[in-house]
Amino acid sequence: MPVYKLRYFNNPRRGRAELSRLILHQAGVEFEDIRFPHSEWPAIKPTTPFGQVPVLEVDGQVLAQSNTIARYLARKYGLAGKNDWEQALADMYADNIHDLLNAAAVPFMEKDPVKQKEMYEKFMAETIANHVVLIEKQLNKNNTGYLVGNDLTWADLAYYAYFSDFMEVKFGSAFLKDAPRLKALIDRVKALPNIKKWTDYRNSKYPEEN
Amino acid sequence: MPVYKLHYFKSPRRGRAELSRLILSQAGVEFEDIRFAHCEWPAIKPITPFGHVPILEVDGQVLAQSNTIARYLAKRHGLAGKDDWEQALADMYAENIHDLLNAVAVPFTEKNPVKQKEMYQKFMRDVIVPHVAAVEKQLKKNNTGFLVGNELTWADLAYYAYFSDFLEVKFGSAFLKNAPHLKALIDRVKELPNVKKWTEFRDSTYPEDNE
């Protein structure tokens, strides 16, 4: 088993390292889950390939870019999809989530609370509402309960991380009222034994993330 | 050979479909290069999986997301990297370019020309210069002339598309003066016979892309 070290900030809200953590925990693979305070970032930044985290060390070699890290781990541990086409579909869904993370970052970083509330409302009413309709349509079409093929992939974990672990916690489940299949998917992932074990552990160990 | 149809806007500046076109052209694979006018977008948008383009049809099935499409084509046609680790490195470089495309979209879409000029200067200084230094360091470390392993991958095509085909054309080569390895790489890609054939064809067939 390779030695994995995943490095990321110790907040906020789990961020772009959580998908890789979910993949590793679901697969039952050990790794060093390194979280550093923001004050250490100026010293760490120059040691990263492109001045960003998360980075993944694999037996001392370094990989950057959150979705690259997640995809590499998903492939190694059977969560990527069964053939080139399924792997591409999973990539597509993960790229969607990457875009949605980028989009949510804008209101997330707004300092004025009144403006921020307005921005979040617009974001939910437009970006999220539209995407949920489209994803529900794809889930309907695939008709297996999963986003890709008939098995769990990292795409399902990515949608869980964003729509349940982030959106549902922050905004409640109202935005899912017309998306029973998406709701069922994220509930299914939430209840997976390895996922539940991880989230119970992390919610008590890293309360600052909530 | 599957039937590939790549759908994207007619303009601007080639955008997020060009990497896939370069991959297909380099690999010598035929594809239908569909470019539609912006006025057609309202009719096309609802038939895409997520309301955006590019999309790739492969024997009638649809894939979305520019890097997903590019990666799939690179894998199918020998440009993805030789093993899991190389493929991950190539992914990493492609995602860097994706971030840089997102970053440059901000000044690109600024309407006020004075403000835009200022934004571009800040962008070159704060985003491009550090990234060029970081990539130059990686190229030196890999020491093969390519970003990944010792062969061309879609990562090299992605860096060519952004740094030569877009930035060099727009801003000239000054920003590459301290990056001889990156300059050599993009010049090498530019001269690959299939890439050269494609760029000459497209520059005469689609002059509006150069606006």
Coordinates of C-alpha atoms in Angstrom, one line a residue:
Chain A
M1 CA 0.0 0.0 0.0
P2 CA 1.5 3.4 -0.9
V3 CA 2.0 6.0 1.8
Y4 CA -0.6 8.8 1.2
K5 CA -0.3 12.3 2.7
L6 CA -3.1 14.7 1.9
R7 CA -2.5 18.3 2.8
Y8 CA -5.1 21.0 3.1
F9 CA -6.1 24.0 5.2
N10 CA -7.8 23.2 8.5
N11 CA -10.9 25.1 7.4
P12 CA -13.3 26.3 6.0
R13 CA -16.1 23.9 5.6
R14 CA -13.8 21.0 4.5
G15 CA -13.4 22.5 1.0
R16 CA -11.7 20.9 -1.9
A17 CA -10.0 18.1 0.0
E18 CA -13.1 16.4 1.3
L19 CA -13.9 14.5 -1.9
S20 CA -10.5 12.8 -1.7
R21 CA -11.1 12.0 2.0
L22 CA -14.5 10.5 1.2
I23 CA -13.0 8.3 -1.6
L24 CA -10.2 7.0 0.7
H25 CA -12.6 6.3 3.6
Q26 CA -15.1 4.6 1.3
A27 CA -12.4 2.5 -0.1
G28 CA -11.0 1.7 3.4
V29 CA -7.5 3.1 2.5
E30 CA -5.3 4.6 5.2
F31 CA -3.8 8.0 4.7
E32 CA -2.4 10.9 6.7
D33 CA -5.0 13.6 6.7
I34 CA -2.8 16.7 7.3
R35 CA -4.6 20.0 8.1
F36 CA -2.6 23.1 8.7
P37 CA -3.7 26.5 10.0
H38 CA -3.7 29.5 7.6
S39 CA -0.8 31.0 9.5
E40 CA 1.4 28.2 8.2
W41 CA 0.4 28.7 4.5
P42 CA 3.2 31.2 3.6
A43 CA 5.8 28.6 4.5
I44 CA 4.0 25.7 2.9
K45 CA 2.9 27.5 -0.3
P46 CA 6.4 27.5 -2.0
T47 CA 6.7 23.8 -1.4
T48 CA 3.7 23.0 -3.5
P49 CA 4.0 22.5 -7.3
F50 CA 1.7 25.5 -8.2
G51 CA 1.2 27.4 -5.0
Q52 CA -2.1 25.6 -4.2
V53 CA -3.6 23.0 -2.0
P54 CA -4.8 20.3 -1.7
V55 CA -1.7 18.3 -2.6
L56 CA -1.3 14.5 -2.4
E57 CA 2.0 12.9 -1.6
V58 CA 2.2 9.4 -2.9
D59 CA 5.4 7.7 -1.7
G60 CA 7.0 11.1 -1.7
Q61 CA 5.9 12.2 -5.2
V62 CA 3.5 15.1 -5.3
L63 CA 0.2 15.6 -7.2
A64 CA -1.8 18.9 -7.2
Q65 CA -5.4 19.9 -8.2
S66 CA -8.3 18.6 -6.2
N67 CA -10.1 16.7 -9.0
T68 CA -6.9 15.2 -10.3
I69 CA -6.1 13.9 -6.8
A70 CA -9.7 12.6 -6.4
R71 CA -9.7 10.9 -9.8
Y72 CA -6.3 9.2 -9.3
L73 CA -7.5 7.8 -6.0
A74 CA -10.9 6.8 -7.4
R75 CA -9.2 4.9 -10.2
K76 CA -6.8 3.1 -7.9
Y77 CA -9.6 2.0 -5.6
G78 CA -12.4 1.0 -7.9
L79 CA -14.6 4.1 -7.7
A80 CA -13.9 5.6 -11.1
G81 CA -16.3 3.7 -13.4
K82 CA -16.1 0.4 -15.3
N83 CA -14.8 1.5 -18.7
D84 CA -13.6 4.6 -20.6
W85 CA -17.1 5.9 -21.2
E86 CA -18.2 5.4 -17.6
Q87 CA -15.0 7.1 -16.4
A88 CA -15.7 10.0 -18.7
L89 CA -19.3 10.3 -17.3
A90 CA -17.9 10.3 -13.8
D91 CA -15.3 13.0 -14.8
M92 CA -18.1 15.1 -16.2
Y93 CA -20.1 15.0 -13.0
A94 CA -17.0 15.8 -10.9
D95 CA -16.3 18.7 -13.3
N96 CA -19.8 20.0 -12.7
I97 CA -19.2 20.0 -8.9
H98 CA -15.9 21.8 -9.5
D99 CA -17.8 24.5 -11.3
L100 CA -20.4 24.7 -8.6
L101 CA -17.7 25.0 -5.9
N102 CA -16.2 27.9 -7.9
A103 CA -19.6 29.5 -8.2
A104 CA -20.4 29.2 -4.5
A105 CA -17.0 30.7 -3.6
V106 CA -18.2 34.1 -4.8
P107 CA -21.1 34.6 -2.2
F108 CA -19.1 32.6 0.3
M109 CA -16.3 35.2 0.4
E110 CA -18.6 38.3 0.5
K111 CA -17.9 40.2 3.7
D112 CA -21.1 42.3 3.9
P113 CA -23.7 40.0 5.4
V114 CA -26.7 41.8 3.8
K115 CA -25.1 41.6 0.4
Q116 CA -24.0 38.0 1.0
K117 CA -27.6 36.9 1.9
E118 CA -28.8 38.4 -1.4
M119 CA -26.0 36.7 -3.4
Y120 CA -26.8 33.3 -1.8
E121 CA -30.5 33.7 -2.6
K122 CA -29.8 34.5 -6.2
F123 CA -27.2 31.6 -6.3
M124 CA -29.8 29.1 -4.9
A125 CA -32.7 30.4 -7.1
E126 CA -30.7 30.4 -10.3
T127 CA -27.5 28.3 -10.4
I128 CA -28.5 25.6 -7.9
A129 CA -32.2 25.3 -8.9
N130 CA -31.3 24.9 -12.6
H131 CA -28.6 22.3 -11.9
V132 CA -30.8 20.2 -9.6
V133 CA -33.4 20.0 -12.4
L134 CA -30.8 18.8 -14.9
I135 CA -29.2 16.3 -12.6
E136 CA -32.6 14.9 -11.6
K137 CA -33.2 14.3 -15.4
Q138 CA -29.9 12.5 -15.8
L139 CA -30.7 10.3 -12.7
N140 CA -34.1 9.5 -14.1
K141 CA -32.5 8.6 -17.4
N142 CA -29.8 6.4 -15.9
N143 CA -32.4 4.8 -13.6
T144 CA -30.1 2.8 -11.4
G145 CA -30.0 5.1 -8.3
Y146 CA -26.4 6.1 -9.2
L147 CA -25.1 8.8 -11.4
V148 CA -22.9 6.5 -13.5
G149 CA -23.7 2.9 -14.5
N150 CA -25.1 0.8 -11.7
D151 CA -22.5 1.2 -9.0
L152 CA -21.2 3.8 -6.7
T153 CA -18.5 6.1 -8.2
W154 CA -16.6 9.2 -7.1
A155 CA -19.3 11.2 -9.0
D156 CA -21.9 10.1 -6.4
L157 CA -19.5 11.0 -3.6
A158 CA -18.8 14.4 -5.2
Y159 CA -22.6 15.2 -5.4
Y160 CA -23.1 14.0 -1.8
A161 CA -20.2 16.2 -0.6
Y162 CA -21.6 19.3 -2.3
F163 CA -25.4 18.9 -2.1
S164 CA -25.7 17.2 1.3
D165 CA -22.6 18.0 3.2
F166 CA -22.5 21.6 2.1
M167 CA -25.8 22.8 0.7
E168 CA -28.2 20.8 2.8
V169 CA -26.4 21.6 6.0
K170 CA -26.2 25.3 5.1
F171 CA -29.7 25.8 3.5
G172 CA -31.8 22.9 4.5
S173 CA -33.5 20.5 2.1
A174 CA -36.1 22.8 0.5
F175 CA -34.1 23.0 -2.7
L176 CA -34.4 19.2 -3.1
K177 CA -38.1 19.1 -2.8
D178 CA -38.6 18.5 -6.6
A179 CA -35.6 16.2 -6.9
P180 CA -36.5 12.9 -5.2
R181 CA -33.8 10.9 -7.0
L182 CA -31.0 13.3 -6.1
K183 CA -32.3 13.4 -2.5
A184 CA -32.4 9.5 -2.5
L185 CA -28.8 9.4 -3.8
I186 CA -27.3 11.7 -1.3
D187 CA -29.2 9.9 1.5
R188 CA -27.9 6.6 0.2
V189 CA -24.3 7.9 0.2
K190 CA -24.7 9.5 3.7
A191 CA -25.8 6.1 5.1
L192 CA -22.9 4.0 3.5
P193 CA -21.2 2.4 6.5
N194 CA -17.7 3.7 5.7
I195 CA -19.1 7.2 4.9
K196 CA -21.1 7.3 8.1
K197 CA -18.1 6.2 10.2
W198 CA -16.0 8.9 8.6
T199 CA -18.5 11.8 9.0
D200 CA -19.4 10.8 12.6
Y201 CA -15.7 10.9 13.4
R202 CA -14.8 14.1 11.6
N203 CA -17.8 16.0 12.9
S204 CA -16.7 15.5 16.4
K205 CA -12.9 15.8 15.8
Y206 CA -13.1 18.9 13.5
P207 CA -16.0 20.9 14.8
E208 CA -14.4 24.1 13.4
E209 CA -15.4 22.9 9.9
N210 CA -19.1 23.2 10.7
Chain B
M1 CA -13.8 4.5 -35.6
P2 CA -16.6 6.1 -33.6
V3 CA -18.5 9.1 -35.1
Y4 CA -17.4 12.2 -33.2
K5 CA -19.4 15.4 -33.3
L6 CA -17.9 18.3 -31.3
H7 CA -20.4 21.2 -30.7
Y8 CA -19.3 24.7 -29.7
F9 CA -19.9 28.4 -30.3
K10 CA -18.4 30.0 -33.4
S11 CA -16.4 32.4 -31.4
P12 CA -14.6 33.8 -29.4
R13 CA -11.0 33.0 -29.8
R14 CA -11.6 29.2 -30.1
G15 CA -12.3 28.8 -26.4
R16 CA -12.8 25.6 -24.6
A17 CA -13.3 23.4 -27.6
E18 CA -9.8 24.0 -29.1
L19 CA -7.9 21.5 -26.8
S20 CA -10.2 18.7 -28.1
R21 CA -9.7 19.8 -31.7
L22 CA -5.9 19.8 -31.2
I23 CA -6.0 16.3 -29.6
L24 CA -8.1 14.9 -32.5
S25 CA -6.0 16.6 -35.1
Q26 CA -2.7 15.5 -33.6
A27 CA -4.1 11.9 -33.4
G28 CA -5.2 12.1 -37.0
V29 CA -8.8 11.3 -36.1
E30 CA -11.8 12.6 -38.1
F31 CA -14.5 14.5 -36.4
E32 CA -17.4 16.8 -37.2
D33 CA -16.3 20.3 -36.0
I34 CA -19.7 21.9 -35.4
R35 CA -19.7 25.6 -34.7
F36 CA -23.0 27.4 -34.2
A37 CA -23.8 31.1 -34.1
H38 CA -24.7 32.7 -30.7
C39 CA -28.2 33.4 -31.9
E40 CA -28.8 29.6 -32.2
W41 CA -27.8 29.0 -28.6
P42 CA -31.2 29.4 -27.0
A43 CA -32.4 26.5 -29.1
I44 CA -29.3 24.3 -28.5
K45 CA -28.9 24.9 -24.8
P46 CA -31.9 22.8 -23.7
I47 CA -30.6 19.7 -25.6
T48 CA -27.2 19.8 -23.8
P49 CA -27.0 17.8 -20.6
F50 CA -26.1 20.7 -18.3
G51 CA -26.9 23.8 -20.4
H52 CA -23.3 24.4 -21.6
V53 CA -20.9 23.6 -24.4
P54 CA -18.6 22.1 -25.6
I55 CA -20.4 18.8 -25.8
L56 CA -19.1 15.7 -27.7
E57 CA -21.4 13.2 -29.3
V58 CA -19.8 9.8 -29.6
D59 CA -22.0 7.5 -31.7
G60 CA -25.0 9.5 -30.5
Q61 CA -24.2 9.5 -26.8
V62 CA -23.3 12.8 -25.2
L63 CA -20.5 14.0 -23.0
A64 CA -20.2 17.5 -21.5
Q65 CA -17.4 19.5 -19.8
S66 CA -14.4 20.6 -21.9
N67 CA -11.7 18.8 -19.9
T68 CA -13.7 15.6 -19.6
I69 CA -14.1 15.5 -23.4
A70 CA -10.4 16.3 -24.0
R71 CA -9.3 13.6 -21.5
Y72 CA -11.6 11.0 -23.0
L73 CA -10.3 11.7 -26.5
A74 CA -6.7 11.8 -25.2
K75 CA -7.1 8.4 -23.6
R76 CA -8.8 6.8 -26.6
H77 CA -6.1 8.1 -28.9
G78 CA -2.8 7.6 -27.0
L79 CA -2.2 11.1 -25.7
A80 CA -3.1 10.7 -22.0
G81 CA 0.1 9.3 -20.5
K82 CA 1.5 5.8 -20.1
D83 CA 0.3 4.8 -16.7
D84 CA -2.0 5.9 -13.9
W85 CA 0.6 8.3 -12.4
E86 CA 1.5 9.9 -15.8
Q87 CA -2.2 10.2 -16.5
A88 CA -2.7 12.0 -13.2
L89 CA 0.2 14.4 -13.9
A90 CA -1.4 15.2 -17.3
D91 CA -4.8 15.8 -15.6
M92 CA -3.1 18.1 -13.1
Y93 CA -1.6 20.3 -15.9
A94 CA -4.9 20.3 -17.8
E95 CA -6.7 21.4 -14.7
N96 CA -4.1 24.2 -14.2
I97 CA -5.1 25.5 -17.7
H98 CA -8.8 25.2 -16.9
D99 CA -8.2 27.5 -13.9
L100 CA -6.2 29.9 -16.0
L101 CA -9.0 30.0 -18.6
N102 CA -11.5 30.8 -15.8
A103 CA -9.1 33.5 -14.5
V104 CA -8.6 35.2 -17.8
A105 CA -12.3 35.2 -18.5
V106 CA -12.7 38.0 -16.0
P107 CA -10.6 40.7 -17.8
F108 CA -11.7 39.2 -21.1
T109 CA -15.3 40.0 -20.5
E110 CA -14.7 43.5 -19.0
K111 CA -16.4 46.1 -21.3
N112 CA -14.5 49.3 -20.2
P113 CA -11.3 49.3 -22.2
V114 CA -9.3 51.3 -19.7
K115 CA -10.4 49.1 -16.8
Q116 CA -9.7 46.0 -19.0
K117 CA -6.2 47.1 -19.8
E118 CA -5.5 47.5 -16.1
M119 CA -7.1 44.1 -15.3
Y120 CA -5.0 42.3 -18.0
Q121 CA -1.8 43.9 -16.6
K122 CA -2.6 42.7 -13.1
F123 CA -3.5 39.3 -14.5
M124 CA -0.2 38.9 -16.3
R125 CA 1.8 40.1 -13.3
D126 CA -0.1 38.3 -10.5
V127 CA -1.4 35.1 -12.2
I128 CA 0.7 34.4 -15.3
V129 CA 4.2 35.3 -14.2
P130 CA 4.1 33.1 -11.1
H131 CA 2.5 30.2 -13.0
V132 CA 5.1 30.4 -15.8
A133 CA 7.9 30.3 -13.1
A134 CA 6.2 27.2 -11.5
V135 CA 5.8 25.4 -14.8
E136 CA 9.4 26.2 -15.9
K137 CA 10.6 24.6 -12.7
Q138 CA 8.5 21.4 -13.4
L139 CA 9.8 21.3 -17.0
K140 CA 13.4 21.5 -15.8
K141 CA 12.8 18.8 -13.2
N142 CA 11.2 16.4 -15.8
N143 CA 14.0 17.3 -18.2
T144 CA 12.5 15.6 -21.3
G145 CA 11.1 18.6 -23.1
F146 CA 7.6 17.4 -22.3
L147 CA 5.4 18.1 -19.3
V148 CA 4.7 14.5 -18.5
G149 CA 7.1 11.6 -19.0
N150 CA 9.1 11.6 -22.2
E151 CA 6.4 11.9 -24.8
L152 CA 3.7 14.3 -26.0
T153 CA 0.5 14.3 -24.0
W154 CA -2.7 16.4 -24.0
A155 CA -1.0 18.4 -21.2
D156 CA 1.5 19.8 -23.7
L157 CA -1.3 20.6 -26.2
A158 CA -3.3 22.3 -23.4
Y159 CA -0.2 24.5 -22.5
Y160 CA 0.4 25.3 -26.2
A161 CA -3.3 26.2 -26.7
Y162 CA -3.2 28.6 -23.8
F163 CA 0.3 30.1 -23.7
S164 CA 1.0 30.2 -27.4
D165 CA -2.3 30.2 -29.2
F166 CA -3.9 32.6 -26.8
L167 CA -1.5 34.6 -24.7
E168 CA 1.4 34.8 -27.1
V169 CA -0.8 35.9 -29.9
K170 CA -2.5 38.5 -27.6
F171 CA 0.4 39.8 -25.6
G172 CA 3.6 38.8 -27.5
S173 CA 6.4 36.6 -26.1
A174 CA 7.8 39.0 -23.4
F175 CA 6.2 37.0 -20.6
L176 CA 8.2 33.9 -21.7
K177 CA 11.6 35.6 -21.6
N178 CA 12.6 33.8 -18.4
A179 CA 11.0 30.5 -19.4
P180 CA 13.1 29.0 -22.1
H181 CA 11.8 25.4 -21.5
L182 CA 8.1 26.5 -21.7
K183 CA 9.0 28.6 -24.8
A184 CA 10.7 25.6 -26.4
L185 CA 7.8 23.3 -25.6
I186 CA 5.1 25.6 -27.1
D187 CA 7.4 26.1 -30.2
R188 CA 7.8 22.3 -30.5
V189 CA 4.0 21.7 -30.4
K190 CA 3.4 24.5 -32.8
E191 CA 5.6 22.8 -35.4
L192 CA 4.2 19.2 -35.0
P193 CA 3.1 18.4 -38.6
N194 CA -0.5 17.6 -37.6
V195 CA -0.8 20.6 -35.3
K196 CA 0.6 22.9 -38.0
K197 CA -1.7 21.4 -40.6
W198 CA -4.7 22.0 -38.3
T199 CA -3.8 25.6 -37.3
E200 CA -3.1 26.6 -40.9
F201 CA -6.5 25.2 -42.0
R202 CA -8.4 26.7 -39.1
D203 CA -6.8 30.1 -39.4
S204 CA -7.9 30.5 -43.0
T205 CA -11.3 28.7 -42.5
Y206 CA -12.4 30.5 -39.3
P207 CA -10.8 34.0 -39.4
E208 CA -13.5 35.2 -36.9
D209 CA -11.7 33.1 -34.2
N210 CA -8.8 35.5 -34.4
E211 CA -10.8 38.5 -33.2

